[in-house]
mmCIF file of C-alpha atoms in Angstrom:
data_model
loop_
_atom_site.group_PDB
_atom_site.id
_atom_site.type_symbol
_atom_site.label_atom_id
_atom_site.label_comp_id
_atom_site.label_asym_id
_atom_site.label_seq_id
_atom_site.Cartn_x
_atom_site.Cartn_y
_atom_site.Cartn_z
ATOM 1 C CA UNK A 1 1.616 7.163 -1.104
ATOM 2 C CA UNK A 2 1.044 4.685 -4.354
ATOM 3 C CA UNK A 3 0.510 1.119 -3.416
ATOM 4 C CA UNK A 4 2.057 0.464 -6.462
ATOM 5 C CA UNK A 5 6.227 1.458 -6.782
ATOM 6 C CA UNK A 6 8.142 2.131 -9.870
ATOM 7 C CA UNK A 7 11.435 2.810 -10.218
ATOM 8 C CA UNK A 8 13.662 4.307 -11.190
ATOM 9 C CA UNK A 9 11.451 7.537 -11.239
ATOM 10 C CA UNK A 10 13.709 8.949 -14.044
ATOM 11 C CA UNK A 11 15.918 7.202 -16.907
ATOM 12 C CA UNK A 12 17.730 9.287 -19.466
ATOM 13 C CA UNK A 13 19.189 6.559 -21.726
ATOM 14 C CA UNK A 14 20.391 5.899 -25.233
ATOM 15 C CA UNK A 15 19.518 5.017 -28.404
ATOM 16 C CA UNK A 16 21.647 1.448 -27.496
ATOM 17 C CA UNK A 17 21.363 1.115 -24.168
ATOM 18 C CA UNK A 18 19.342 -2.110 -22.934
ATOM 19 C CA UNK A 19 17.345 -0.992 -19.715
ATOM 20 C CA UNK A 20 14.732 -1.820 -17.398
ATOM 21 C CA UNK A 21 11.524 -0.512 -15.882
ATOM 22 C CA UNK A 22 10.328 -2.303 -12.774
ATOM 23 C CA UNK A 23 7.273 -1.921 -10.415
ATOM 24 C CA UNK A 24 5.910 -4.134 -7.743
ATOM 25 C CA UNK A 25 2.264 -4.168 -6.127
ATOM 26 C CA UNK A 26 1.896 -6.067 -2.780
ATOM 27 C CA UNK A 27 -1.823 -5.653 -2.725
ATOM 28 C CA UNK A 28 -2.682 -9.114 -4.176
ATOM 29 C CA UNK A 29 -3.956 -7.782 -7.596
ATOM 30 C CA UNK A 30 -3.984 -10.312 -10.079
ATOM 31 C CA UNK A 31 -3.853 -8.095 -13.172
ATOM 32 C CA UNK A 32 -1.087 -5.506 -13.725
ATOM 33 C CA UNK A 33 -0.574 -2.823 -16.889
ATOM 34 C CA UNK A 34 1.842 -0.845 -18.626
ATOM 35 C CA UNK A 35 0.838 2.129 -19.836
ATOM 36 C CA UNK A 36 2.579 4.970 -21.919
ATOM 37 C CA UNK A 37 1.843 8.850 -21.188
ATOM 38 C CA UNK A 38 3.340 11.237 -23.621
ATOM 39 C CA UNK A 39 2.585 15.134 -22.914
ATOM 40 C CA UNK A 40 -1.020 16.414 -22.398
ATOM 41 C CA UNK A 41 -2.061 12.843 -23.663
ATOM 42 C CA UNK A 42 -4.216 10.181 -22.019
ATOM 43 C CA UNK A 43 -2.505 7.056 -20.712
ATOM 44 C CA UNK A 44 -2.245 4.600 -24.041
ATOM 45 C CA UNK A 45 -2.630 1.043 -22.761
ATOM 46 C CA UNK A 46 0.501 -1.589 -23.800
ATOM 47 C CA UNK A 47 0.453 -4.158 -22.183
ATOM 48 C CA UNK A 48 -1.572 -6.224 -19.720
ATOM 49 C CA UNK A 49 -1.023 -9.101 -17.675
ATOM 50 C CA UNK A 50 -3.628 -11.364 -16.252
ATOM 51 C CA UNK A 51 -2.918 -14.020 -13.593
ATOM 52 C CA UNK A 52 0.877 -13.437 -14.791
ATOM 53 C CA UNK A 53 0.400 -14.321 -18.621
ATOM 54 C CA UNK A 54 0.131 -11.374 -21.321
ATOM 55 C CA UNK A 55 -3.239 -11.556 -22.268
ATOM 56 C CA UNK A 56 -2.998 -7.849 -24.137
ATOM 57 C CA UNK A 57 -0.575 -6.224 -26.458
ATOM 58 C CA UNK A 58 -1.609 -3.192 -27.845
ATOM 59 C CA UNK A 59 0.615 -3.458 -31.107
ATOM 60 C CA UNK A 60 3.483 -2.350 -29.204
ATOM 61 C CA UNK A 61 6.991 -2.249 -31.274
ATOM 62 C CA UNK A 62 9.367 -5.144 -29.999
ATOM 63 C CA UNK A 63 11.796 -2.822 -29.069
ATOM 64 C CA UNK A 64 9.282 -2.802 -25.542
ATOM 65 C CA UNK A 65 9.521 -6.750 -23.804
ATOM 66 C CA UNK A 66 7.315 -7.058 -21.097
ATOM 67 C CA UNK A 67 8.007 -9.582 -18.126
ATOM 68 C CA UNK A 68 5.749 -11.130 -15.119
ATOM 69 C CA UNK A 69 8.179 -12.827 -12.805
ATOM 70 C CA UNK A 70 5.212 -13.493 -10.211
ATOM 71 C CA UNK A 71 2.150 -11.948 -9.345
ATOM 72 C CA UNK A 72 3.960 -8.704 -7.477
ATOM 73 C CA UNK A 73 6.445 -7.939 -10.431
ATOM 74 C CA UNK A 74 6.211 -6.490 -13.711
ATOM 75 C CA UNK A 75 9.238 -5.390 -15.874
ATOM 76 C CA UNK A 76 9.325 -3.825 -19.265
ATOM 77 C CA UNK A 77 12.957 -4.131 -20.823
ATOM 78 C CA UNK A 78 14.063 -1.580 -23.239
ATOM 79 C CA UNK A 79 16.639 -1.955 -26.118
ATOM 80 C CA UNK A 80 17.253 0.256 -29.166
ATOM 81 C CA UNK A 81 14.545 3.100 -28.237
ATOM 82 C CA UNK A 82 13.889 5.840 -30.240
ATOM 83 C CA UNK A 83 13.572 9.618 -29.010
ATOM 84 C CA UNK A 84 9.970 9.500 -29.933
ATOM 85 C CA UNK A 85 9.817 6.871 -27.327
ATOM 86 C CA UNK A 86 10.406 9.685 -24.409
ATOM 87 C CA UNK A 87 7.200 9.573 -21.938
ATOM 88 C CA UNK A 88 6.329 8.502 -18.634
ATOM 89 C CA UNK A 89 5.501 4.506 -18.521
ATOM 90 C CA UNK A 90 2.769 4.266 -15.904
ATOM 91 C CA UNK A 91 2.526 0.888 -13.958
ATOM 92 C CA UNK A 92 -0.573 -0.409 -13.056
ATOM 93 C CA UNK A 93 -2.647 -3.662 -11.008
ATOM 94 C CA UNK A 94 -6.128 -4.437 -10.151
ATOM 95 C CA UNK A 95 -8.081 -7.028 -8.525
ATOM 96 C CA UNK A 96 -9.619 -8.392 -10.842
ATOM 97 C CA UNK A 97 -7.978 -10.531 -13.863
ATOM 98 C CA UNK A 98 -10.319 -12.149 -15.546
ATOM 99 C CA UNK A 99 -12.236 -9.071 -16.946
ATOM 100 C CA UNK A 100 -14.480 -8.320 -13.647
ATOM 101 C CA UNK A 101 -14.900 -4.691 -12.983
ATOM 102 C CA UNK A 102 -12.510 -2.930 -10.414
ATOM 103 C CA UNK A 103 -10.129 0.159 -10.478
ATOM 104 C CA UNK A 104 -7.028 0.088 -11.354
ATOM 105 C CA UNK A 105 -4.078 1.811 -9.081
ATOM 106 C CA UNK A 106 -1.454 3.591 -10.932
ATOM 107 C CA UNK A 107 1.701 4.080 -9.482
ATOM 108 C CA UNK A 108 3.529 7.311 -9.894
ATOM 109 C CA UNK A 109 5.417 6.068 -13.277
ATOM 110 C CA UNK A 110 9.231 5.880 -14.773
ATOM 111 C CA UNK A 111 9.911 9.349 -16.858
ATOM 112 C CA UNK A 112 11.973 8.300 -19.694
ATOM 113 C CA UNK A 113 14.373 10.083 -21.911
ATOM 114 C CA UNK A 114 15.880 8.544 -25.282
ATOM 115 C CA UNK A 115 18.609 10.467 -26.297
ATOM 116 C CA UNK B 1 -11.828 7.343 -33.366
ATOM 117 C CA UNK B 2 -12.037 8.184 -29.844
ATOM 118 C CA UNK B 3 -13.937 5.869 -27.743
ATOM 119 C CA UNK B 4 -14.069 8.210 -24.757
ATOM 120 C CA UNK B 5 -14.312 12.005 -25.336
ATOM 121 C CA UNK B 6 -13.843 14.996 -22.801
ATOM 122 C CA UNK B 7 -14.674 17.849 -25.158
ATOM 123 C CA UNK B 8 -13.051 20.367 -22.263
ATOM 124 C CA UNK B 9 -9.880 20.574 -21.944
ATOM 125 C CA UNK B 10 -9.913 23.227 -19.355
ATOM 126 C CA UNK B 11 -12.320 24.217 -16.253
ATOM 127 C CA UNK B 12 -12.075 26.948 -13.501
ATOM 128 C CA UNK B 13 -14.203 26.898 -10.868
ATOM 129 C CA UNK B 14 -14.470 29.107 -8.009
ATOM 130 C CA UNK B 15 -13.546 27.545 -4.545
ATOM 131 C CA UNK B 16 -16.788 26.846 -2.662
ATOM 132 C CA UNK B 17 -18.711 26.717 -6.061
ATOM 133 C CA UNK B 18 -20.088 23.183 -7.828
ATOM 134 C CA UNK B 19 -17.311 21.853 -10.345
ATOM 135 C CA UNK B 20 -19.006 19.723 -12.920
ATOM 136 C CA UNK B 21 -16.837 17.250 -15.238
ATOM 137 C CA UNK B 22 -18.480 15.749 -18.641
ATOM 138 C CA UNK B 23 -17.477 12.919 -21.045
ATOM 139 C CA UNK B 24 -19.511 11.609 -23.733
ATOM 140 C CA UNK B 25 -18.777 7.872 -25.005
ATOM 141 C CA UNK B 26 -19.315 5.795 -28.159
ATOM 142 C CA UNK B 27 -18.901 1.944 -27.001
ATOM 143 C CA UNK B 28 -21.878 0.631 -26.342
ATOM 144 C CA UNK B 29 -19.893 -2.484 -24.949
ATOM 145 C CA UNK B 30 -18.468 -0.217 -22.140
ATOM 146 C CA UNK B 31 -20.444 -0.861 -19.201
ATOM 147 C CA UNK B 32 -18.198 0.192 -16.138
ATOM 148 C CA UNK B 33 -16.706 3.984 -15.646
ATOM 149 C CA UNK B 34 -14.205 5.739 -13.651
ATOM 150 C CA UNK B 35 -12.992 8.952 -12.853
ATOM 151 C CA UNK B 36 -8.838 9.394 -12.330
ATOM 152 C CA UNK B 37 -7.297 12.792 -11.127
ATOM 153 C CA UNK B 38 -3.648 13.491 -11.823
ATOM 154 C CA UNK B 39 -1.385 15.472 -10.315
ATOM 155 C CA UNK B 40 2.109 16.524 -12.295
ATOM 156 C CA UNK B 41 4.347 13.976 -11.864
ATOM 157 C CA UNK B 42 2.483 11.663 -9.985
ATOM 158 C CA UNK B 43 0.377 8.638 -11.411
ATOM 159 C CA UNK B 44 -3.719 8.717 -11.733
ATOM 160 C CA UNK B 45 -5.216 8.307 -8.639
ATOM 161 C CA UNK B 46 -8.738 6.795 -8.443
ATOM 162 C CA UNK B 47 -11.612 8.802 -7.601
ATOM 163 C CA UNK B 48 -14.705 7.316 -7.956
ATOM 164 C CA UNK B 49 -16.398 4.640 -10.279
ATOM 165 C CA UNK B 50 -19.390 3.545 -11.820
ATOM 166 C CA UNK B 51 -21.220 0.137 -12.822
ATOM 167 C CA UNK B 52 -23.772 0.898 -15.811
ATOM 168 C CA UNK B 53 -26.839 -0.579 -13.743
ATOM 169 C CA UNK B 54 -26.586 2.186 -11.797
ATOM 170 C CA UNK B 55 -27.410 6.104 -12.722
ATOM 171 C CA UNK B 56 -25.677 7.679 -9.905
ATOM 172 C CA UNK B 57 -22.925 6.957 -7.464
ATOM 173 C CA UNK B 58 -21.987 9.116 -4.697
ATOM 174 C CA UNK B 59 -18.505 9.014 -2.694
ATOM 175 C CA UNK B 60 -18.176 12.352 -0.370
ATOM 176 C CA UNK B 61 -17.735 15.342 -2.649
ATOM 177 C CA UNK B 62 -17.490 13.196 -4.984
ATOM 178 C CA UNK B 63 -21.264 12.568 -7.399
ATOM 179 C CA UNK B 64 -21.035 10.578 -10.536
ATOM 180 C CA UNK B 65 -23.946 10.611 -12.881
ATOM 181 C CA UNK B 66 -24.620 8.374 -15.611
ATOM 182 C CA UNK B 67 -26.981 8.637 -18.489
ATOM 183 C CA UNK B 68 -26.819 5.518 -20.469
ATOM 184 C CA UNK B 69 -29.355 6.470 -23.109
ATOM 185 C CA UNK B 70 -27.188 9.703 -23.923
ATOM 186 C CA UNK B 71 -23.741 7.326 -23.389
ATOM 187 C CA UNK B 72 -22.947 10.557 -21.179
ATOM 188 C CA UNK B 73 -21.298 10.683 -17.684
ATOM 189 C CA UNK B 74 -20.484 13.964 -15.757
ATOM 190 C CA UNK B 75 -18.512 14.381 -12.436
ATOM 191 C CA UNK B 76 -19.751 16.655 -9.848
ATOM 192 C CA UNK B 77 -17.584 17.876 -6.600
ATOM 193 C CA UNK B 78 -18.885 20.281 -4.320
ATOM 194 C CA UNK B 79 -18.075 22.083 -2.783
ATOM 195 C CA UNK B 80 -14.726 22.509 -4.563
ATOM 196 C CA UNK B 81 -11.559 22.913 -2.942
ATOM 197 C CA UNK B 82 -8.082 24.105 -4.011
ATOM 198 C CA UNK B 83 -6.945 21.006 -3.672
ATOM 199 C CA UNK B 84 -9.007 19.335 -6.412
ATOM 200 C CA UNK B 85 -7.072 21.284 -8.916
ATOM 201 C CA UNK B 86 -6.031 18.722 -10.947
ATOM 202 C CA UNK B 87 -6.154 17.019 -14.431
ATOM 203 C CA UNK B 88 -9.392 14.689 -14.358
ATOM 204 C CA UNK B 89 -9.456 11.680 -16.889
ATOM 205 C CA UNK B 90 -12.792 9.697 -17.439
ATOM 206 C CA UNK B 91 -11.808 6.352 -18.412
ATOM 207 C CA UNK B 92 -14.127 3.074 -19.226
ATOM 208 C CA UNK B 93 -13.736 -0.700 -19.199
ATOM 209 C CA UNK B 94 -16.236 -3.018 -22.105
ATOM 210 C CA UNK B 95 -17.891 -5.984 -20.883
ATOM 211 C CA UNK B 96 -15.811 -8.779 -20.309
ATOM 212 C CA UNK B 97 -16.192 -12.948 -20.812
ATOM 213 C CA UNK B 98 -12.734 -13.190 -19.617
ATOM 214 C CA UNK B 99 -9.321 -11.901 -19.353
ATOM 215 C CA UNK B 100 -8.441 -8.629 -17.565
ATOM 216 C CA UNK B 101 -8.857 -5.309 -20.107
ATOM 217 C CA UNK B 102 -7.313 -1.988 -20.087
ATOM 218 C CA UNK B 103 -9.177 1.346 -19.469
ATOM 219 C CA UNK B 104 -9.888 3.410 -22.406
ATOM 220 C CA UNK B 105 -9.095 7.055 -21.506
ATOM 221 C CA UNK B 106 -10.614 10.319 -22.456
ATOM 222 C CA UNK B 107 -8.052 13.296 -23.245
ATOM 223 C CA UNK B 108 -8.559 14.682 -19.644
ATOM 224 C CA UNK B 109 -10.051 17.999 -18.226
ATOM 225 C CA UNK B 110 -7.542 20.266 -16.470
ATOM 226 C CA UNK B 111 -9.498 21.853 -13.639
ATOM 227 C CA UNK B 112 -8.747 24.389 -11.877
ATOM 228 C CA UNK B 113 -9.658 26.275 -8.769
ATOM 229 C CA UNK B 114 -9.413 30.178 -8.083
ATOM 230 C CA UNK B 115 -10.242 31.290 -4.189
#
C-alpha cells in the first residue's frame, strides 16, 4: 500500500464543473508534487510545494489551482477543463524540501475524465 | 529536448535470466538518479537510487550502474522474476542551492518477463 492517498481514484467531470483532487502523506515529507500522466507518457511535473509554499510551476494553465493547507495536504482544484486535460494526476512527497536528494513516493493517482 | 532518454521502449527477458535497463542523459547539472517501476493503474513505486559520487549501488536484485563520463545509467535485476514485469522509468534530480525540484523522467521501458 502507497503511503501517500489520493482520492477520488476516478473523476469523470465536465467541461464546467469546479472539482477537486486531494491527497494526504502522513510520513512527515516536507515537499509534495503534482504530476500529470497522459497515456504511454512519463509523469510531467506541475507543481511543487516546498515547506507548504509553491516554489515550482511548470507553466501550468490556470484552469489547474494548486493548494497546501499544511504539510500533510495537497489539493489541486479544477474549473473549466478541457478534454485534452484527461490523464491520471499523480500525487507526490519527499523528505527533503529544500533541494537535498531523496525519493519521492507516488501515490496511486486520480484518473480524470473531461467530458 | 529530452533531458532523460530510454531509447527502449520494450524488453523481454526470460525468467531466471539478467534483465538490464539503460538511459542515457544530457544535464550535466543532474547529479542524483532513480529508478521507478509502474504497474497499470497504480503510481511509480521507488526502486532504487543513485548519488553521482558513486558508480554503483546495489539493493537485492536490484544493481544500478552509473557512468558519469558517458552520462549513462543502466539497471540490472537478476535473477528476474515474473513479477518485475513492469514499466521502468529512470528519472533524475539537478543539483540544488535550495528549494525542493521535480524529477525529470525518461519515456519508460516496458519490461517484460516470459517463464
Amino acid at each position: 500500500d502507497t503511503e501517500v492517498t489520493q482520492t477520488p481514484k476516478h473523476l469523470v467531470m465536465g467541461m464546467t464543473n469546479k472539482k477537486s483532487l486531494k491527497c494526504e502523506q502522513h510520513m512527515g515529507h516536507r515537499a509534495m508534487y503534482w504530476y500529470k500522466q497522459k497515456a504511454k507518457k512519463p509523469p510531467e511535473l506541475m507543481f511543487v510545494y516546498s515547506y507548504e509554499k509553491l516554489s515550482i510551476n511548470e507553466s501550468v494553465p490556470s484552469r489547474f489551482s494548486p493548494e497546501c493547507p499544511n504539510s500533510s495536504l495537497l489539493n489541486l482544484h479544477l474549473h473549466a477543463l478541457q478534454p485534452e486535460d484527461s490523464a491520471l494526476y499523480l500525487c507526490a512527497s519527499s523528505q527533503d524540501g529544500t533541494g537535498g536528494h531523496s525519493p519521492l513516493h507516488f501515490g496511486n493517482g486520480t484518473r480524470l475524465t473531461v467530458t | 529536448d529530452q533531458q532523460v532518454k530510454q531509447n527502449s521502449p520494450s524488453l523481454s527477458v526470460q525468467e531466471g535470466r539478467i534483465s538490464i535497463l539503460n538511459c542515457d542523459y544530457t544535464n550535466s547539472m543532474f547529479d542524483y538518479f532513480l529508478w521507478y517501476k509502474k504497474y497499470p493503474a497504480e503510481g511509480p513505486t521507488f526502486l532504487i537510487s543513485i548519488s553521482s559520487i558513486k558508480d554503483k549501488n546495489e539493493d537485492g536484485r536490484f544493481t544500478v550502474f552509473l557512468n558519469k563520463s558517458a552520462k549513462h545509467l543502466s539497471l540490472h535485476i537478476v535473477p528476474s522474476q515474473p513479477g518485475d514485469s513492469a514499466v521502468y522509468f529512470c528519472a533524475a534530480l539537478p543539483y540544488s542551492g535550495g528549494g525542493a525540484d521535480g524529477l525529470t523522467f525518461g519515456k519508460g521501458t516496458h519490461l517484460i518477463i516470459q517463464p
